Amino acid sequence: KVASLQSARMQVYFIENDDYFHNRLMTKDENGVEYSDNDERSIFFNLGVIEAVKKQRWCPEIIHCNGWMSALTPLYIKSAYKDEPSFRDSKVIISLFDDSFDGALAESFSTKLLCKEMTQEAIAELGTPATYNELIKLAIRNCDGIIINGENIPAEFIEYAESLGKAILPKQTPESAAEACYNFYNTLLVEE
């Protein structure tokens, strides 16, 4: 679906699916219980956005993912969609928040997320079932940069990103965040 924000002269696109999103909160129900189909919801959301961008023939310079629900986008962009003209030159960033999930995703998650010519090697970090830490490390491995937006981001994520040579923007104050992100984007765009 598409909506317009007239005052900002901006279009907003929505990914819709009655089975996955209708009358639901983000990842947990009103009692704080995680939805059992969060794995499928995440796959649907990530692939839905990627396919919508591709269908519109957009060529984004920056793809900024927020939180674990979008953590599959770096994997898909850098593996299954790496040869797509829309994404060939895209830089993928993930913002890390204090938004972990309890336990693990469904045991079949690793099989469900494979698409196109992706192999098990592309998702080697994921256990069966996949945990939050494994999912975030998979996103970090496949992204170009990380923005720290949470107060309690595990040190192992930052250390892992540093070991891979990923660009990292540390936690910013609300006053400095917009300018810092803008500069971070520009730094990634000039790197080759």
PDB file of C-alpha atoms in Angstrom:
ATOM      1  CA  LYS A   1       0.000   0.000   0.000  1.00  0.00           C
ATOM      2  CA  VAL A   2       1.050   3.568  -0.623  1.00  0.00           C
ATOM      3  CA  ALA A   3       0.158   6.693   1.317  1.00  0.00           C
ATOM      4  CA  SER A   4       1.206  10.297   0.858  1.00  0.00           C
ATOM      5  CA  LEU A   5       2.342  12.798   3.447  1.00  0.00           C
ATOM      6  CA  GLN A   6       1.264  15.970   1.683  1.00  0.00           C
ATOM      7  CA  SER A   7       3.043  18.420   3.993  1.00  0.00           C
ATOM      8  CA  ALA A   8       6.380  16.608   3.524  1.00  0.00           C
ATOM      9  CA  ARG A   9       5.699  15.786  -0.151  1.00  0.00           C
ATOM     10  CA  MET A  10       6.632  12.199   0.562  1.00  0.00           C
ATOM     11  CA  GLN A  11       5.200   8.810  -0.277  1.00  0.00           C
ATOM     12  CA  VAL A  12       5.173   6.050   2.336  1.00  0.00           C
ATOM     13  CA  TYR A  13       4.979   2.389   1.341  1.00  0.00           C
ATOM     14  CA  PHE A  14       3.531  -0.345   3.543  1.00  0.00           C
ATOM     15  CA  ILE A  15       4.042  -4.095   3.397  1.00  0.00           C
ATOM     16  CA  GLU A  16       0.742  -5.753   4.172  1.00  0.00           C
ATOM     17  CA  ASN A  17      -0.298  -9.313   4.939  1.00  0.00           C
ATOM     18  CA  ASP A  18      -3.434 -10.086   6.932  1.00  0.00           C
ATOM     19  CA  ASP A  19      -2.052 -13.375   8.240  1.00  0.00           C
ATOM     20  CA  TYR A  20       1.185 -11.892   9.565  1.00  0.00           C
ATOM     21  CA  PHE A  21       0.335  -8.327  10.569  1.00  0.00           C
ATOM     22  CA  HIS A  22      -3.414  -7.697  10.878  1.00  0.00           C
ATOM     23  CA  ASN A  23      -4.428  -6.840  14.465  1.00  0.00           C
ATOM     24  CA  ARG A  24      -0.950  -7.604  15.802  1.00  0.00           C
ATOM     25  CA  LEU A  25       1.718  -5.646  17.590  1.00  0.00           C
ATOM     26  CA  MET A  26       5.322  -5.675  16.365  1.00  0.00           C
ATOM     27  CA  THR A  27       6.846  -8.924  17.694  1.00  0.00           C
ATOM     28  CA  LYS A  28       4.927  -9.689  20.896  1.00  0.00           C
ATOM     29  CA  ASP A  29       1.238  -9.791  21.733  1.00  0.00           C
ATOM     30  CA  GLU A  30      -0.408  -7.554  24.335  1.00  0.00           C
ATOM     31  CA  ASN A  31       0.654 -10.035  27.056  1.00  0.00           C
ATOM     32  CA  GLY A  32       4.326  -9.869  26.056  1.00  0.00           C
ATOM     33  CA  VAL A  33       4.309 -13.309  24.392  1.00  0.00           C
ATOM     34  CA  GLU A  34       6.343 -13.507  21.197  1.00  0.00           C
ATOM     35  CA  TYR A  35       4.446 -14.568  18.090  1.00  0.00           C
ATOM     36  CA  SER A  36       5.288 -18.129  17.103  1.00  0.00           C
ATOM     37  CA  ASP A  37       5.529 -17.125  13.436  1.00  0.00           C
ATOM     38  CA  ASN A  38       8.021 -14.260  13.908  1.00  0.00           C
ATOM     39  CA  ASP A  39      10.476 -16.156  11.716  1.00  0.00           C
ATOM     40  CA  GLU A  40       8.051 -16.212   8.777  1.00  0.00           C
ATOM     41  CA  ARG A  41       6.938 -12.646   9.453  1.00  0.00           C
ATOM     42  CA  SER A  42      10.550 -11.475   9.287  1.00  0.00           C
ATOM     43  CA  ILE A  43      11.238 -13.370   6.055  1.00  0.00           C
ATOM     44  CA  PHE A  44       8.044 -12.036   4.468  1.00  0.00           C
ATOM     45  CA  PHE A  45       8.793  -8.460   5.552  1.00  0.00           C
ATOM     46  CA  ASN A  46      12.414  -8.455   4.351  1.00  0.00           C
ATOM     47  CA  LEU A  47      11.710 -10.104   0.995  1.00  0.00           C
ATOM     48  CA  GLY A  48       8.572  -8.005   0.531  1.00  0.00           C
ATOM     49  CA  VAL A  49      10.499  -4.762   0.910  1.00  0.00           C
ATOM     50  CA  ILE A  50      13.322  -5.944  -1.350  1.00  0.00           C
ATOM     51  CA  GLU A  51      10.921  -7.100  -4.063  1.00  0.00           C
ATOM     52  CA  ALA A  52       8.927  -3.851  -3.827  1.00  0.00           C
ATOM     53  CA  VAL A  53      12.115  -1.804  -4.295  1.00  0.00           C
ATOM     54  CA  LYS A  54      13.125  -4.000  -7.234  1.00  0.00           C
ATOM     55  CA  LYS A  55       9.681  -3.772  -8.846  1.00  0.00           C
ATOM     56  CA  GLN A  56       9.720   0.034  -8.573  1.00  0.00           C
ATOM     57  CA  ARG A  57      13.156  -0.037 -10.244  1.00  0.00           C
ATOM     58  CA  TRP A  58      14.633   2.031  -7.459  1.00  0.00           C
ATOM     59  CA  CYS A  59      18.391   1.925  -6.933  1.00  0.00           C
ATOM     60  CA  PRO A  60      18.945   2.875  -3.295  1.00  0.00           C
ATOM     61  CA  GLU A  61      22.367   4.140  -2.327  1.00  0.00           C
ATOM     62  CA  ILE A  62      21.726   3.407   1.348  1.00  0.00           C
ATOM     63  CA  ILE A  63      19.480   0.718   2.825  1.00  0.00           C
ATOM     64  CA  HIS A  64      19.089   1.376   6.541  1.00  0.00           C
ATOM     65  CA  CYS A  65      17.679  -1.555   8.525  1.00  0.00           C
ATOM     66  CA  ASN A  66      16.339  -1.063  12.033  1.00  0.00           C
ATOM     67  CA  GLY A  67      16.373  -3.841  14.590  1.00  0.00           C
ATOM     68  CA  TRP A  68      16.274  -7.601  14.389  1.00  0.00           C
ATOM     69  CA  MET A  69      13.053  -7.809  12.345  1.00  0.00           C
ATOM     70  CA  SER A  70      14.971  -6.357   9.381  1.00  0.00           C
ATOM     71  CA  ALA A  71      18.205  -8.272  10.075  1.00  0.00           C
ATOM     72  CA  LEU A  72      17.753 -10.533   7.042  1.00  0.00           C
ATOM     73  CA  THR A  73      17.940  -7.655   4.572  1.00  0.00           C
ATOM     74  CA  PRO A  74      21.770  -7.438   4.598  1.00  0.00           C
ATOM     75  CA  LEU A  75      21.962 -11.195   3.955  1.00  0.00           C
ATOM     76  CA  TYR A  76      19.494 -11.069   1.075  1.00  0.00           C
ATOM     77  CA  ILE A  77      21.041  -7.955  -0.533  1.00  0.00           C
ATOM     78  CA  LYS A  78      24.590  -9.334  -0.349  1.00  0.00           C
ATOM     79  CA  SER A  79      23.763 -12.888  -1.431  1.00  0.00           C
ATOM     80  CA  ALA A  80      20.462 -13.634  -3.148  1.00  0.00           C
ATOM     81  CA  TYR A  81      20.140 -10.165  -4.737  1.00  0.00           C
ATOM     82  CA  LYS A  82      23.814  -9.290  -5.214  1.00  0.00           C
ATOM     83  CA  ASP A  83      23.536  -9.322  -9.007  1.00  0.00           C
ATOM     84  CA  GLU A  84      20.296  -7.332  -9.181  1.00  0.00           C
ATOM     85  CA  PRO A  85      20.911  -3.933 -10.821  1.00  0.00           C
ATOM     86  CA  SER A  86      18.757  -2.221  -8.173  1.00  0.00           C
ATOM     87  CA  PHE A  87      21.106  -3.265  -5.359  1.00  0.00           C
ATOM     88  CA  ARG A  88      24.484  -3.662  -7.029  1.00  0.00           C
ATOM     89  CA  ASP A  89      25.888  -0.455  -5.532  1.00  0.00           C
ATOM     90  CA  SER A  90      23.760  -0.253  -2.379  1.00  0.00           C
ATOM     91  CA  LYS A  91      25.362   0.127   1.034  1.00  0.00           C
ATOM     92  CA  VAL A  92      23.481  -1.689   3.788  1.00  0.00           C
ATOM     93  CA  ILE A  93      23.472  -0.423   7.361  1.00  0.00           C
ATOM     94  CA  ILE A  94      21.841  -1.963  10.397  1.00  0.00           C
ATOM     95  CA  SER A  95      20.906  -0.040  13.511  1.00  0.00           C
ATOM     96  CA  LEU A  96      21.144  -2.155  16.632  1.00  0.00           C
ATOM     97  CA  PHE A  97      18.578  -1.557  19.353  1.00  0.00           C
ATOM     98  CA  ASP A  98      17.724  -3.202  22.658  1.00  0.00           C
ATOM     99  CA  ASP A  99      15.123  -5.353  20.889  1.00  0.00           C
ATOM    100  CA  SER A 100      16.230  -8.947  21.350  1.00  0.00           C
ATOM    101  CA  PHE A 101      13.842 -11.878  21.385  1.00  0.00           C
ATOM    102  CA  ASP A 102      13.703 -14.660  23.937  1.00  0.00           C
ATOM    103  CA  GLY A 103      14.667 -18.197  23.085  1.00  0.00           C
ATOM    104  CA  ALA A 104      15.042 -18.985  19.412  1.00  0.00           C
ATOM    105  CA  LEU A 105      13.199 -18.829  16.119  1.00  0.00           C
ATOM    106  CA  ALA A 106      11.460 -21.891  14.680  1.00  0.00           C
ATOM    107  CA  GLU A 107      13.708 -24.864  13.957  1.00  0.00           C
ATOM    108  CA  SER A 108      12.849 -24.632  10.254  1.00  0.00           C
ATOM    109  CA  PHE A 109      13.921 -20.964  10.020  1.00  0.00           C
ATOM    110  CA  SER A 110      17.251 -21.676   8.303  1.00  0.00           C
ATOM    111  CA  THR A 111      15.536 -23.701   5.598  1.00  0.00           C
ATOM    112  CA  LYS A 112      12.714 -21.195   5.112  1.00  0.00           C
ATOM    113  CA  LEU A 113      14.961 -18.181   4.627  1.00  0.00           C
ATOM    114  CA  LEU A 114      16.965 -19.637   1.743  1.00  0.00           C
ATOM    115  CA  CYS A 115      15.917 -18.229  -1.611  1.00  0.00           C
ATOM    116  CA  LYS A 116      17.269 -17.974  -5.132  1.00  0.00           C
ATOM    117  CA  GLU A 117      20.761 -19.471  -5.326  1.00  0.00           C
ATOM    118  CA  MET A 118      21.594 -18.996  -1.631  1.00  0.00           C
ATOM    119  CA  THR A 119      23.448 -21.835   0.011  1.00  0.00           C
ATOM    120  CA  GLN A 120      23.737 -23.099   3.566  1.00  0.00           C
ATOM    121  CA  GLU A 121      27.210 -21.550   3.594  1.00  0.00           C
ATOM    122  CA  ALA A 122      25.615 -18.074   3.451  1.00  0.00           C
ATOM    123  CA  ILE A 123      23.877 -18.757   6.755  1.00  0.00           C
ATOM    124  CA  ALA A 124      26.574 -20.798   8.476  1.00  0.00           C
ATOM    125  CA  GLU A 125      26.345 -18.667  11.663  1.00  0.00           C
ATOM    126  CA  LEU A 126      22.776 -19.750  12.302  1.00  0.00           C
ATOM    127  CA  GLY A 127      22.126 -22.664  14.597  1.00  0.00           C
ATOM    128  CA  THR A 128      19.032 -24.827  14.600  1.00  0.00           C
ATOM    129  CA  PRO A 129      17.045 -23.198  16.012  1.00  0.00           C
ATOM    130  CA  ALA A 130      18.487 -19.720  15.347  1.00  0.00           C
ATOM    131  CA  THR A 131      19.073 -17.372  18.267  1.00  0.00           C
ATOM    132  CA  TYR A 132      18.982 -13.584  18.421  1.00  0.00           C
ATOM    133  CA  ASN A 133      22.784 -13.347  18.728  1.00  0.00           C
ATOM    134  CA  GLU A 134      23.294 -15.556  15.671  1.00  0.00           C
ATOM    135  CA  LEU A 135      20.818 -13.511  13.625  1.00  0.00           C
ATOM    136  CA  ILE A 136      22.476 -10.210  14.540  1.00  0.00           C
ATOM    137  CA  LYS A 137      25.946 -11.569  13.769  1.00  0.00           C
ATOM    138  CA  LEU A 138      24.655 -12.738  10.377  1.00  0.00           C
ATOM    139  CA  ALA A 139      23.378  -9.207   9.707  1.00  0.00           C
ATOM    140  CA  ILE A 140      26.682  -7.688  10.839  1.00  0.00           C
ATOM    141  CA  ARG A 141      28.680  -9.996   8.556  1.00  0.00           C
ATOM    142  CA  ASN A 142      26.585  -8.976   5.549  1.00  0.00           C
ATOM    143  CA  CYS A 143      26.202  -5.243   6.155  1.00  0.00           C
ATOM    144  CA  ASP A 144      28.507  -2.359   5.323  1.00  0.00           C
ATOM    145  CA  GLY A 145      28.033  -0.465   8.560  1.00  0.00           C
ATOM    146  CA  ILE A 146      26.491  -0.615  12.018  1.00  0.00           C
ATOM    147  CA  ILE A 147      24.830   2.147  13.996  1.00  0.00           C
ATOM    148  CA  ILE A 148      24.561   1.643  17.747  1.00  0.00           C
ATOM    149  CA  ASN A 149      21.161   2.912  18.893  1.00  0.00           C
ATOM    150  CA  GLY A 150      20.613   0.845  22.025  1.00  0.00           C
ATOM    151  CA  GLU A 151      21.917   1.399  25.524  1.00  0.00           C
ATOM    152  CA  ASN A 152      22.689  -2.285  26.160  1.00  0.00           C
ATOM    153  CA  ILE A 153      24.168  -3.620  22.931  1.00  0.00           C
ATOM    154  CA  PRO A 154      26.314  -6.675  23.766  1.00  0.00           C
ATOM    155  CA  ALA A 155      30.046  -6.004  23.457  1.00  0.00           C
ATOM    156  CA  GLU A 156      30.373  -9.208  21.408  1.00  0.00           C
ATOM    157  CA  PHE A 157      28.454  -7.553  18.531  1.00  0.00           C
ATOM    158  CA  ILE A 158      30.781  -4.554  18.468  1.00  0.00           C
ATOM    159  CA  GLU A 159      33.854  -6.778  18.758  1.00  0.00           C
ATOM    160  CA  TYR A 160      32.566  -8.991  15.938  1.00  0.00           C
ATOM    161  CA  ALA A 161      31.932  -5.967  13.698  1.00  0.00           C
ATOM    162  CA  GLU A 162      35.405  -4.598  14.473  1.00  0.00           C
ATOM    163  CA  SER A 163      36.994  -7.983  13.687  1.00  0.00           C
ATOM    164  CA  LEU A 164      35.349  -7.844  10.251  1.00  0.00           C
ATOM    165  CA  GLY A 165      36.433  -4.244   9.654  1.00  0.00           C
ATOM    166  CA  LYS A 166      32.875  -2.913   9.579  1.00  0.00           C
ATOM    167  CA  ALA A 167      32.225   0.800   9.941  1.00  0.00           C
ATOM    168  CA  ILE A 168      30.597   1.550  13.290  1.00  0.00           C
ATOM    169  CA  LEU A 169      28.773   4.655  14.428  1.00  0.00           C
ATOM    170  CA  PRO A 170      28.666   4.691  18.241  1.00  0.00           C
ATOM    171  CA  LYS A 171      25.575   5.718  20.195  1.00  0.00           C
ATOM    172  CA  GLN A 172      24.792   9.390  19.640  1.00  0.00           C
ATOM    173  CA  THR A 173      22.892  11.958  21.650  1.00  0.00           C
ATOM    174  CA  PRO A 174      19.479  12.907  20.242  1.00  0.00           C
ATOM    175  CA  GLU A 175      20.925  16.315  19.295  1.00  0.00           C
ATOM    176  CA  SER A 176      23.827  14.877  17.288  1.00  0.00           C
ATOM    177  CA  ALA A 177      22.187  11.763  15.785  1.00  0.00           C
ATOM    178  CA  ALA A 178      20.870  13.213  12.507  1.00  0.00           C
ATOM    179  CA  GLU A 179      24.118  14.902  11.513  1.00  0.00           C
ATOM    180  CA  ALA A 180      26.215  11.913  12.635  1.00  0.00           C
ATOM    181  CA  CYS A 181      24.078   9.524  10.547  1.00  0.00           C
ATOM    182  CA  TYR A 182      24.309  11.815   7.524  1.00  0.00           C
ATOM    183  CA  ASN A 183      28.104  11.921   7.827  1.00  0.00           C
ATOM    184  CA  PHE A 184      28.239   8.148   8.376  1.00  0.00           C
ATOM    185  CA  TYR A 185      26.201   7.569   5.194  1.00  0.00           C
ATOM    186  CA  ASN A 186      28.504   9.828   3.198  1.00  0.00           C
ATOM    187  CA  THR A 187      31.585   8.062   4.531  1.00  0.00           C
ATOM    188  CA  LEU A 188      30.209   4.693   3.402  1.00  0.00           C
ATOM    189  CA  LEU A 189      29.234   6.031  -0.014  1.00  0.00           C
ATOM    190  CA  VAL A 190      32.737   7.229  -0.830  1.00  0.00           C
ATOM    191  CA  GLU A 191      34.416   3.996   0.346  1.00  0.00           C
ATOM    192  CA  GLU A 192      35.150   1.447  -2.312  1.00  0.00           C
TER     193      GLU A 192
END
